[in-house]
Short mmCIF file of C-alpha atoms and ligand atoms in Angstrom, two decimals:
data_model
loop_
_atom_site.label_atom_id
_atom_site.label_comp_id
_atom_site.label_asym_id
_atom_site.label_seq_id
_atom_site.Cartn_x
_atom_site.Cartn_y
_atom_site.Cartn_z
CA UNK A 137 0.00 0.00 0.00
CA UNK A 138 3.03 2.37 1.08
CA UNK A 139 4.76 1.65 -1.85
CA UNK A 140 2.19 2.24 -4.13
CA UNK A 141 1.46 4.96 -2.58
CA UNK A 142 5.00 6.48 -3.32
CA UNK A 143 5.22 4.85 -6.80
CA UNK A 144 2.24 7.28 -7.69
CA UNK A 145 1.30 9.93 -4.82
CA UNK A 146 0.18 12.33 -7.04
CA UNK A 147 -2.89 9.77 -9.07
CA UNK A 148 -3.91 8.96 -5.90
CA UNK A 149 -4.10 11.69 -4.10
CA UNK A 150 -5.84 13.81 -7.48
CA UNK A 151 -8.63 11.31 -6.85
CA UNK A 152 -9.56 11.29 -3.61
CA UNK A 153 -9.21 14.73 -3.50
CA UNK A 154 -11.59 15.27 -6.59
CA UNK A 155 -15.27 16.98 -5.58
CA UNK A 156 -17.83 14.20 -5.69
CA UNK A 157 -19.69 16.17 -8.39
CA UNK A 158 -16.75 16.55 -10.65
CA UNK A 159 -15.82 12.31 -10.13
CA UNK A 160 -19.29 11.63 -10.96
CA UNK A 161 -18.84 13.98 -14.59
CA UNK A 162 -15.70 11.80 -15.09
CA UNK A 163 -17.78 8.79 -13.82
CA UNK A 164 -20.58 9.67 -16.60
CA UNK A 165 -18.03 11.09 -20.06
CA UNK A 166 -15.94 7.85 -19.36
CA UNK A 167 -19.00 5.70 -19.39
CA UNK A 168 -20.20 7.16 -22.18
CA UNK A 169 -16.85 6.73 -24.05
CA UNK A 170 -16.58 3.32 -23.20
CA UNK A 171 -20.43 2.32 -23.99
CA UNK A 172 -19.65 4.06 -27.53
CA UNK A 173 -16.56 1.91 -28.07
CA UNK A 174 -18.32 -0.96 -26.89
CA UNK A 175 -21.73 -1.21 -27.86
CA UNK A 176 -24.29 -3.53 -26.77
CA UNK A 177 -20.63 -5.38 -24.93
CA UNK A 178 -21.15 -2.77 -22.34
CA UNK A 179 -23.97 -4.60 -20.61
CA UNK A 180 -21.12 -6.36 -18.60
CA UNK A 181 -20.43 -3.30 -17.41
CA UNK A 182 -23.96 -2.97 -15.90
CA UNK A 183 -23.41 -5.14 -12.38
CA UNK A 184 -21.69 -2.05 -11.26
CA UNK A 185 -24.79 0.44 -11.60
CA UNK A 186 -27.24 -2.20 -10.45
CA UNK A 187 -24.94 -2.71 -7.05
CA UNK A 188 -25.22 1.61 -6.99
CA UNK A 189 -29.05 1.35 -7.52
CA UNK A 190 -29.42 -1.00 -4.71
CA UNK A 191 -27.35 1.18 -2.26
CA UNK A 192 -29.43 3.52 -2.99
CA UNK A 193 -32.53 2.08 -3.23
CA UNK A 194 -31.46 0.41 0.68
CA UNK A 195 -31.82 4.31 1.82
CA UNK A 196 -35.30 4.85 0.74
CA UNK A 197 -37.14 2.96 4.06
CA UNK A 198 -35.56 4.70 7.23
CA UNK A 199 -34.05 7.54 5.37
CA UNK A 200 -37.57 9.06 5.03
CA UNK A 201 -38.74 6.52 8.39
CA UNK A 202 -36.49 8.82 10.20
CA UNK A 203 -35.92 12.10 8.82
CA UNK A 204 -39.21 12.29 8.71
CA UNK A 205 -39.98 11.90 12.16
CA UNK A 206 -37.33 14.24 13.56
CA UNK A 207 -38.66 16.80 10.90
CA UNK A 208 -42.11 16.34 12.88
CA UNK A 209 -40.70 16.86 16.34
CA UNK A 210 -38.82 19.94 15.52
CA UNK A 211 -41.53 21.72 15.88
CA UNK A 212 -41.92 22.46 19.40
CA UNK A 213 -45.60 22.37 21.28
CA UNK A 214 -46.03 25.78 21.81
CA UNK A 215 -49.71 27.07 20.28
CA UNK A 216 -47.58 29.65 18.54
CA UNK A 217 -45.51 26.92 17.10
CA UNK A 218 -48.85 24.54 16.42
CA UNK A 219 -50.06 28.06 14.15
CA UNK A 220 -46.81 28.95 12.80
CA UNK A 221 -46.08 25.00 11.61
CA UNK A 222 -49.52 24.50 10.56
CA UNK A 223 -49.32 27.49 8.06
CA UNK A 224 -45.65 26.44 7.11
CA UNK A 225 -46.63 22.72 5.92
CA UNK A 226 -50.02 24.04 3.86
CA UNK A 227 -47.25 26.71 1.68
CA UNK A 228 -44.39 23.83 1.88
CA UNK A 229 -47.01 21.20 0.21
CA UNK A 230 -49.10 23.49 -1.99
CA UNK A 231 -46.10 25.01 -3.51
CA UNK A 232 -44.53 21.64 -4.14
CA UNK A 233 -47.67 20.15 -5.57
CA UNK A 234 -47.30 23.57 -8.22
CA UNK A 235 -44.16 22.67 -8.82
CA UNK A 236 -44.25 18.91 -9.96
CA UNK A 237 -47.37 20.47 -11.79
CA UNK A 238 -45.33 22.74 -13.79
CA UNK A 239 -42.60 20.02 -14.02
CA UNK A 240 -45.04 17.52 -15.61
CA UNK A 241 -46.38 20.89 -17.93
CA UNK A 242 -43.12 21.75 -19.37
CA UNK A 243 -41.69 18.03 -20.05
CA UNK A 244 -45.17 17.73 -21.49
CA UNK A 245 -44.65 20.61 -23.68
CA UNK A 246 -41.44 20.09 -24.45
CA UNK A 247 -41.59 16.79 -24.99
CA UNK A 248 -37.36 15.77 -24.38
CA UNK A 249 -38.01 12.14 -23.95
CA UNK A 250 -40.25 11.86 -27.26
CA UNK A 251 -39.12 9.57 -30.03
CA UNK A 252 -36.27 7.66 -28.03
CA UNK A 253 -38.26 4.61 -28.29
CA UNK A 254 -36.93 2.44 -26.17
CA UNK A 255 -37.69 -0.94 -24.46
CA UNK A 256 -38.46 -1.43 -20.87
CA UNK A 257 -35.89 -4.68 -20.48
CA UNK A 258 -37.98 -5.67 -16.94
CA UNK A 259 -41.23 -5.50 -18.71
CA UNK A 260 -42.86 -6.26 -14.83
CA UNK A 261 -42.11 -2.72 -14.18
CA UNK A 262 -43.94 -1.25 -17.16
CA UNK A 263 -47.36 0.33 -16.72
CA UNK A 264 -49.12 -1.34 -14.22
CA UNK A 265 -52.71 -0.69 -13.93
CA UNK A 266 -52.88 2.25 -11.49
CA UNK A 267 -55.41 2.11 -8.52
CA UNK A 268 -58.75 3.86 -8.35
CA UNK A 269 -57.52 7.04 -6.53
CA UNK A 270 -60.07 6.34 -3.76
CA UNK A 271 -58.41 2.72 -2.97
CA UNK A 272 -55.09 5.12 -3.13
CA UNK A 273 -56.57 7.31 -0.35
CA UNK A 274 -57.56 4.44 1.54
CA UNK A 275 -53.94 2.46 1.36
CA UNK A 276 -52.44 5.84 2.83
CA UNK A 277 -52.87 4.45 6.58
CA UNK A 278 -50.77 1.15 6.85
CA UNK A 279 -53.03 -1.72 9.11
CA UNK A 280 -49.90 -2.67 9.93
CA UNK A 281 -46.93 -0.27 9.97
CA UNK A 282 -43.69 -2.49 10.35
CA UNK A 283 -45.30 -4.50 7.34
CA UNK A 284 -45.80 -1.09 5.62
CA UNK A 285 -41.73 -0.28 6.77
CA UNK A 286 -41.07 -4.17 5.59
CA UNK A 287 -42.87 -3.88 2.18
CA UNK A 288 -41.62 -0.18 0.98
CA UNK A 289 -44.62 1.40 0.67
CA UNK A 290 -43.34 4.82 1.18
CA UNK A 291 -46.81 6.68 1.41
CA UNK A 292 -47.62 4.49 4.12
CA UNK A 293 -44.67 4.42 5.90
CA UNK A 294 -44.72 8.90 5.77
CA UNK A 295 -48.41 8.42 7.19
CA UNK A 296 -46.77 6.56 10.19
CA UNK A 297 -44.17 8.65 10.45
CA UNK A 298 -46.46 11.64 10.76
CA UNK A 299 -48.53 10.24 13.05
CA UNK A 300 -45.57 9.02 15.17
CA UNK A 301 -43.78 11.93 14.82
CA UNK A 302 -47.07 14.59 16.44
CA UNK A 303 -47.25 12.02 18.81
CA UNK A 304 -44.28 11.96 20.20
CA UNK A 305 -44.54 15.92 20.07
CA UNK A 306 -47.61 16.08 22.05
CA UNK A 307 -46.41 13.82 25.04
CA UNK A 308 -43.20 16.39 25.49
CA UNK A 309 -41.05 15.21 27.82
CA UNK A 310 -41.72 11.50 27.54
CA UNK A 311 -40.88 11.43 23.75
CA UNK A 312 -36.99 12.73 25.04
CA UNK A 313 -35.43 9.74 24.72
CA UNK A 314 -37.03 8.40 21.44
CA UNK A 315 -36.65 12.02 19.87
CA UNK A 316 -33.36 11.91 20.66
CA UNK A 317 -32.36 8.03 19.31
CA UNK A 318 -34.49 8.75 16.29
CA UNK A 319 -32.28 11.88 15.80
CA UNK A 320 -29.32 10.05 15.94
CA UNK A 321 -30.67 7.08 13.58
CA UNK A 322 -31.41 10.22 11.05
CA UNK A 323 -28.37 11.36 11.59
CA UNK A 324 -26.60 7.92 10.82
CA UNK A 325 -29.08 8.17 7.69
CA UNK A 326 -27.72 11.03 6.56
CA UNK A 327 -24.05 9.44 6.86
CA UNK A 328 -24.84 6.50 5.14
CA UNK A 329 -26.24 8.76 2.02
CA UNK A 330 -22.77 10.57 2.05
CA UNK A 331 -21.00 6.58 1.83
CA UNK A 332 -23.45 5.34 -0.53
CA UNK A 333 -23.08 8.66 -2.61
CA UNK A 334 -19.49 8.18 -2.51
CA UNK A 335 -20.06 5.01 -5.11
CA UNK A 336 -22.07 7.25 -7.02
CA UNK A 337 -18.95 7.81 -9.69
CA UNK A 338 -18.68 4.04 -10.43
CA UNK A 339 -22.53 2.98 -10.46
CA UNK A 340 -22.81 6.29 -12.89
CA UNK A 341 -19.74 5.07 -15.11
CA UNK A 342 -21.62 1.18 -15.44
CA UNK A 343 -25.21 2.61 -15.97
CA UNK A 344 -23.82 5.49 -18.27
CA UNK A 345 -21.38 2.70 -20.38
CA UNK A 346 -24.74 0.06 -20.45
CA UNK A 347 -27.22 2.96 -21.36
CA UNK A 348 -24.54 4.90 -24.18
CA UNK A 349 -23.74 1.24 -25.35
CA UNK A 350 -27.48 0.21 -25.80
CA UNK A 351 -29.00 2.89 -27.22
CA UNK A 352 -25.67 5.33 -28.47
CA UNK A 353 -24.92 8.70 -28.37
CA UNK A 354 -28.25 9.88 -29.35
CA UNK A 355 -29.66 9.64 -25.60
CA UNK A 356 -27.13 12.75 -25.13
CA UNK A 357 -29.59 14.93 -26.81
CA UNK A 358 -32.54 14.47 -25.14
CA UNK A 359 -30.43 14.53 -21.56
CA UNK A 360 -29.60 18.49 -22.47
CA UNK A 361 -33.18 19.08 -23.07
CA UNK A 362 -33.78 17.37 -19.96
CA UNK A 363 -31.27 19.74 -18.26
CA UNK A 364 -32.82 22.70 -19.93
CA UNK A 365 -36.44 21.76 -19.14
CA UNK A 366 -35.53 21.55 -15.43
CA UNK A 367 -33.26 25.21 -15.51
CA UNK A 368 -36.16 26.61 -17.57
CA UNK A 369 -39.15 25.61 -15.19
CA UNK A 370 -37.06 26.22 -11.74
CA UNK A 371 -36.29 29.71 -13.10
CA UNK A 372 -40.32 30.15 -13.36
CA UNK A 373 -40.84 28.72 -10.52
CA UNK A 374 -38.71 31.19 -8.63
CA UNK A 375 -39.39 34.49 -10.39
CA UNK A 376 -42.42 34.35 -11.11
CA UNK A 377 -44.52 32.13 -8.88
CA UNK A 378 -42.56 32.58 -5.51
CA UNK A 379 -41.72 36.78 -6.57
CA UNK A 380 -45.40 36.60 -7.13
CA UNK A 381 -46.76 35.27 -3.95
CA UNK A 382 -44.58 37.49 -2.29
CA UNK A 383 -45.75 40.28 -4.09
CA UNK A 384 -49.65 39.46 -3.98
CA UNK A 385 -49.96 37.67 -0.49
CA UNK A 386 -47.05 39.38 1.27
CA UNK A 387 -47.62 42.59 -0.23
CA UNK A 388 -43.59 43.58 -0.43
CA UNK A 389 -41.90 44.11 -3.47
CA UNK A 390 -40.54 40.82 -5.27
CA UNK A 391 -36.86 42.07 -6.14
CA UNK A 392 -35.89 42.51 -2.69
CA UNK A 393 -36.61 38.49 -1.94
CA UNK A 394 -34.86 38.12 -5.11
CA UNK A 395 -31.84 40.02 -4.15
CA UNK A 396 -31.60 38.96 -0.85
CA UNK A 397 -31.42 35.51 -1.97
CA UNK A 398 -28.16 35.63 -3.59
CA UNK A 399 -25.69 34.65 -0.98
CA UNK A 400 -28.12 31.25 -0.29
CA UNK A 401 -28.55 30.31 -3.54
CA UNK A 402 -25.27 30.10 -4.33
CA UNK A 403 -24.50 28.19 -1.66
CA UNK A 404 -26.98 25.98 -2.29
CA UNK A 405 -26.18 25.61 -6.28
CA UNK A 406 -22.90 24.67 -5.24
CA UNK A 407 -22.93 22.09 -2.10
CA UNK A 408 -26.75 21.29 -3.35
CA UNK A 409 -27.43 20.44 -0.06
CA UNK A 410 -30.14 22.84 1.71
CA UNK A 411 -29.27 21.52 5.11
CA UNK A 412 -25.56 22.54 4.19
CA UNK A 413 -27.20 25.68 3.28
CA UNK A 414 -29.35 26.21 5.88
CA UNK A 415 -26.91 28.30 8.37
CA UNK A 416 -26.38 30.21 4.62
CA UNK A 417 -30.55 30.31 4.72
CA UNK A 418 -31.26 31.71 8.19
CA UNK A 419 -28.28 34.20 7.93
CA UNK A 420 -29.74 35.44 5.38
CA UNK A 421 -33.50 35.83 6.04
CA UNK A 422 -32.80 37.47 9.19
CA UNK A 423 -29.96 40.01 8.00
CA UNK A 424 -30.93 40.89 4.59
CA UNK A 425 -35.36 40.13 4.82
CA UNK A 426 -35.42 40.79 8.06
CA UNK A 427 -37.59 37.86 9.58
CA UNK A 428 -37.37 37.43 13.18
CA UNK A 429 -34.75 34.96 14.81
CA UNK A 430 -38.21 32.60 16.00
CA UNK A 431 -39.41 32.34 12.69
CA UNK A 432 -36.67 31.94 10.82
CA UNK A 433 -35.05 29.38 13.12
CA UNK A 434 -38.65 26.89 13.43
CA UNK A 435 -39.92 27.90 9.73
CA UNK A 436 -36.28 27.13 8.11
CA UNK A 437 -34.91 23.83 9.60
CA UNK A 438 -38.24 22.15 8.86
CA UNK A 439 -38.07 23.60 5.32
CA UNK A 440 -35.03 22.46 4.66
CA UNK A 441 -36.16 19.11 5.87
CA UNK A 442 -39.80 18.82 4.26
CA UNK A 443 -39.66 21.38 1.23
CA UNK A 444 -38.64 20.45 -1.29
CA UNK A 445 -40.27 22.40 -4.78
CA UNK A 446 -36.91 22.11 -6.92
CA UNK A 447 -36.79 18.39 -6.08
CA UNK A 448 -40.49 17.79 -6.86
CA UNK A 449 -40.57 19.93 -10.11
CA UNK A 450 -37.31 17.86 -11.56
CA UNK A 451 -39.09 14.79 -10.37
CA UNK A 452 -42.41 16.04 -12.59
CA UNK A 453 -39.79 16.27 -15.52
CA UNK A 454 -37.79 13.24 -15.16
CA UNK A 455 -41.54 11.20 -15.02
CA UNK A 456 -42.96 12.59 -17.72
CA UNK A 457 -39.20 12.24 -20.10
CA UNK A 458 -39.23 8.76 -19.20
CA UNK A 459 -42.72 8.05 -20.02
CA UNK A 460 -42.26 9.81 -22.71
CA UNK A 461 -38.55 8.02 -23.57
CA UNK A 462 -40.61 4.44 -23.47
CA UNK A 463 -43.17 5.17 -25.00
CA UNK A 464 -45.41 4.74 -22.19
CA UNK A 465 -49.01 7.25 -21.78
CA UNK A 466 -49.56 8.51 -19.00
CA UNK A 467 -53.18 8.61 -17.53
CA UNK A 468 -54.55 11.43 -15.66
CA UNK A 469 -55.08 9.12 -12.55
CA UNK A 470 -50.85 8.64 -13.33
CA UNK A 471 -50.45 12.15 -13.09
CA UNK A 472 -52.52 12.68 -9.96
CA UNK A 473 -50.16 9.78 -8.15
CA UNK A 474 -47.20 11.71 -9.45
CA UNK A 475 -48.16 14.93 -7.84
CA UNK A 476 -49.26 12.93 -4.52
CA UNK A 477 -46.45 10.47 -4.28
CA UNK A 478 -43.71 13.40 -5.31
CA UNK A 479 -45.03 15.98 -2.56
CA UNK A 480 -45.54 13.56 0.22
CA UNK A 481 -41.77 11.62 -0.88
CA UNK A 482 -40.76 15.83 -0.70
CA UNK A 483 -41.49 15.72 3.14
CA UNK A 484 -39.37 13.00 3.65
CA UNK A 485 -36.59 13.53 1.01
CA UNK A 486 -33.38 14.71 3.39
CA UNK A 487 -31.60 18.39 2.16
CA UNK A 488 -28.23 16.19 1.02
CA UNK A 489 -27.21 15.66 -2.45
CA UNK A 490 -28.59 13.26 -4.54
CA UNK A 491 -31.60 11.97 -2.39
CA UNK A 492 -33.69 13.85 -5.14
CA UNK A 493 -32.44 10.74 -7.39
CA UNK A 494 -33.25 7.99 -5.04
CA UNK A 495 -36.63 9.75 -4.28
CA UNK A 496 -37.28 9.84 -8.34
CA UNK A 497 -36.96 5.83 -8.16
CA UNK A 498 -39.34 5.64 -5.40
CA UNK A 499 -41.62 8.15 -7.99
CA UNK A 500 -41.40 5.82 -10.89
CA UNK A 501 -42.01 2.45 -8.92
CA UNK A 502 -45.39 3.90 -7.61
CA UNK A 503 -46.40 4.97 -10.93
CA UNK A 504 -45.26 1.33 -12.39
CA UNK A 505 -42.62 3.23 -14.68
CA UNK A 506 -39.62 1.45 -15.70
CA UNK A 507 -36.71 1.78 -13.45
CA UNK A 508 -33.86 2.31 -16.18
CA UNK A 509 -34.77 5.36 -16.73
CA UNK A 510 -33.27 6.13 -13.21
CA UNK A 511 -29.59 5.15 -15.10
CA UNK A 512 -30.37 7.83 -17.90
CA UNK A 513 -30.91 10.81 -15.43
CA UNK A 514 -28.27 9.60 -12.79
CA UNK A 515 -25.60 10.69 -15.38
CA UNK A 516 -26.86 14.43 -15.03
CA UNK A 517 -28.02 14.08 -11.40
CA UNK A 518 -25.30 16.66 -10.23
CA UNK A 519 -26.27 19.34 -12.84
CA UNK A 520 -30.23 18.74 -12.11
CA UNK A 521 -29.71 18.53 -8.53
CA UNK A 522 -27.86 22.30 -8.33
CA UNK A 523 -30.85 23.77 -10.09
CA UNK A 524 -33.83 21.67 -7.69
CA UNK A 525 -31.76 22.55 -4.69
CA UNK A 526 -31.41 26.48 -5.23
CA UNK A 527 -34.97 26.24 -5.81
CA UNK A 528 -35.71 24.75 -2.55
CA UNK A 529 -34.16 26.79 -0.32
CA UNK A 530 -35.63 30.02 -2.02
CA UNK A 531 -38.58 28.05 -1.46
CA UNK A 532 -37.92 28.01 2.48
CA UNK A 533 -36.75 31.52 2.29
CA UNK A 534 -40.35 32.20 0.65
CA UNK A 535 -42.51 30.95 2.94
CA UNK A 536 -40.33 31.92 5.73
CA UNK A 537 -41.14 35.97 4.83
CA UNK A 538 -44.65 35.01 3.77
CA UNK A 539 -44.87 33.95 8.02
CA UNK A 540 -43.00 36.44 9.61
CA UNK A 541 -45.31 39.02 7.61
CA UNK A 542 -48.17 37.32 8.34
CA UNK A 543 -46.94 37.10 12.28
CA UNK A 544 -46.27 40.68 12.42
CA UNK A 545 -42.39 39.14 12.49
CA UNK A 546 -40.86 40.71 9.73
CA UNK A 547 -38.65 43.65 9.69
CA UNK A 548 -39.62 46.15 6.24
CA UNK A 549 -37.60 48.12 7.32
CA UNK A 550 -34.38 45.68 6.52
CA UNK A 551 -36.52 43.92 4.07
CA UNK A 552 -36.71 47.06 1.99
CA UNK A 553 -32.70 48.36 2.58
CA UNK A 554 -31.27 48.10 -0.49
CA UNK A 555 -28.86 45.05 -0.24
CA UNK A 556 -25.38 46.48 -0.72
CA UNK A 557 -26.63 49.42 1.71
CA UNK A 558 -27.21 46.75 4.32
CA UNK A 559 -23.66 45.04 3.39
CA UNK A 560 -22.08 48.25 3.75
CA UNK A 561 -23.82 48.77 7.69
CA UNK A 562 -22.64 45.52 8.85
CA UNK A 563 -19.17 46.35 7.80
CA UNK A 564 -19.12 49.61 9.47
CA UNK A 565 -20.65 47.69 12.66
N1 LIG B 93 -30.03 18.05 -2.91
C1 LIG B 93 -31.37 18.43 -2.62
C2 LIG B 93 -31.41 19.31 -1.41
O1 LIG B 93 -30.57 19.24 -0.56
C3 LIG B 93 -32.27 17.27 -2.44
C4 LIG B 93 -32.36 16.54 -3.74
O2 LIG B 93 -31.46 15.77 -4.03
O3 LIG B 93 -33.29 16.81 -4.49
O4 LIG B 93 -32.29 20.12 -1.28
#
């Protein structure tokens, strides 16, 4: 080990040292050079995703089990907290139910999956009959929740969690010690994303050589319109539907919030994690929108736990381009389980990067759409997940002034000080 070590410090060292993001571009252009060379050969390569798939795919159960749960009994008892939280979840989920709605709209428009014709290998997964929606509403409560934890079924397991999660929060000091091991397990959760993430160049480099060797080079082009799809809709969804609400429900004027948002969203386009950003976040809606210390500290931990707009929007696109990739037609009851499976999976999708993609596969099992298509976007994930994440923490920064106006806990004054101006105080502070 020493010796190789010496023989070649510098290889090794470039790397490990290497940004995840920028191993998993090398991850995807070698795997698409070597599928090219290959051909359909590169299906040996394939193992290699599958075993990345699976890792990931191991996460979905208690990463949302638990995450879930602490996001729950973070908010504290108080009735202030009750009104504050209550108002909080209704903009988190209706916005994020927009969002997958526009996502669906624009892919559907757009159409970047159309004439790629390809074949579903696992034809099980294909288009299963959806549900009635009413027999959907009525599966939402498990009859038995460690069978519901045991089987996958996500919606029902987020029901239980919910339900666990208030309860533990209404018998306060009794729920101490579970609070406090199911933090830690979410915690561990979160760790185990960051290991299993760590694969994330080599599963991309087998799925990206099987996919570029199966169907060629062509599936390049569709992948940039799936890129610009996603940039085109989350810049909508930003500056024009969140500018908007804050211009017609909070009354304030829309290019302050935008403004104010820089220093977040660049953090967030760059770590895309909004719990990394989140100290970025609550900086920044105190100093520059002025929203009181409460607010900002209960509204924007649970925001960057359970909103997630950006996520839910790319999720809306990545459906509807690999419908549209296979062939398969959606129905509307399909689109209705999108929008309901992507916003509740939002609550329990954790701020790192990359649980967008192992939310998406929970997305296209529900719906009964073929789980290859998860190898397709995985190439791009780090390019879609920089745009989904910027757009959910402006999301949390949102709905956090949207409260603290409503509360009487915003500051206009600092919400309406030109930025640099208030830049320029601080320093002279
Ligand atoms: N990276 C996103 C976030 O932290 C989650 C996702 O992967 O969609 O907000």
């Amino acid at each position: 080990m020493s010796t190789n070590e010496s023989q070649s410090p510098t290889k090794g060292n470039f790397w490990s040292k290497l940004e995840l993001w920028k191993k998993v571009l090398v991850g995807m252009i070698l795997g698409v050079i070597v599928g090219v060379v290959m051909g359909p050969e590169a299906v040996m390569l394939k193992p290699i995703g599958t075993l990345f798939i699976n890792a990931i795919k191991m996460l979905i159960v208690p990463l949302v089990f638990f995450s879930l749960i602490v996001g729950v009994t973070s908010m504290e008892d108080t009735r202030k907290m009750g009104r504050i939280g209550l108002k909080a979840v209704v903009l988190y989920l209706s916005t994020t139910a927009i969002a997958i709605s526009i996502g669906l709209g624009f892919a559907a428009i757009f159409g970047p999956g159309e004439g790629l014709n390809m074949i579903a290998s696992d034809t099980t997964t294909v288009a299963k009959e959806a549900p009635p929606l009413i027999q959907t509403f009525l599966n939402l409560i498990p009859k038995n929740p460690v069978g519901a934890l045991a089987a996958g079924n996500i919606l029902q397991i987020i029901v239980f969690a919910l339900g666990l999660g208030i309860s533990l929060t209404l018998i306060g000091e009794k729920a101490k010690p579970a609070v406090a091991m199911f933090e830690s397990l979410a915690e561990a959760m979160y760790k185990l994303t960051e290991l299993v993430m760590k694969m994330a160049p080599y599963g991309v480099f087998g799925l990206m050589a099987w996919v570029s060797g199966k169907f060629g080079i062509d599936i390049l082009l569709p992948l940039i319109k799936v890129i610009a799809v996603v940039y085109l809709g989350s810049l909508i969804h930003v500056c024009v539907f969140y500018s908007g609400l804050i211009a017609f429900i909070g009354r304030l004027n829309p290019i302050q919030y935008l403004k104010g948002l820089a220093n977040p969203a660049a953090v967030a386009f760059t770590t895309t994690s909004s719990s990394g950003t989140l100290p970025a976040t609550i900086k920044a809606a105190r100093e520059e929108m002025g929203v009181s210390k409460g607010v900002a500290s209960f509204v924007l931990p649970l925001g960057a736990t359970i909103n997630m707009d950006g996520t839910a929007l790319y999720q809306g696109v990545c459906a509807m381009f690999i419908a549209q990739a296979f062939g398969i037609d959606l129905s509307m009851s399909d689109f209705a389980l999108i929008v309901m499976t992507s916003t509740l999976a939002s609550i329990g999708t954790a701020g790192v990067p990359g649980a967008g993609l192992i939310m998406l596969s929970l997305v296209l099992t529900t719906v009964g759409l073929p789980i290859e298509g998860l190898a397709i976007v995985a190439g791009i994930d780090r390019i879609l997940d920089m745009a989904r994440t910027t757009v959910n923490v402006c999301g949390d920064m949102m709905v956090s002034i949207l409260i603290g106006k409503s509360e009487n806990e915003l500051d206009e004054s600092i919400y309406n000080t030109e930025k640099s101006d208030l830049a320029a105080e601080r320093e002279i502070a």
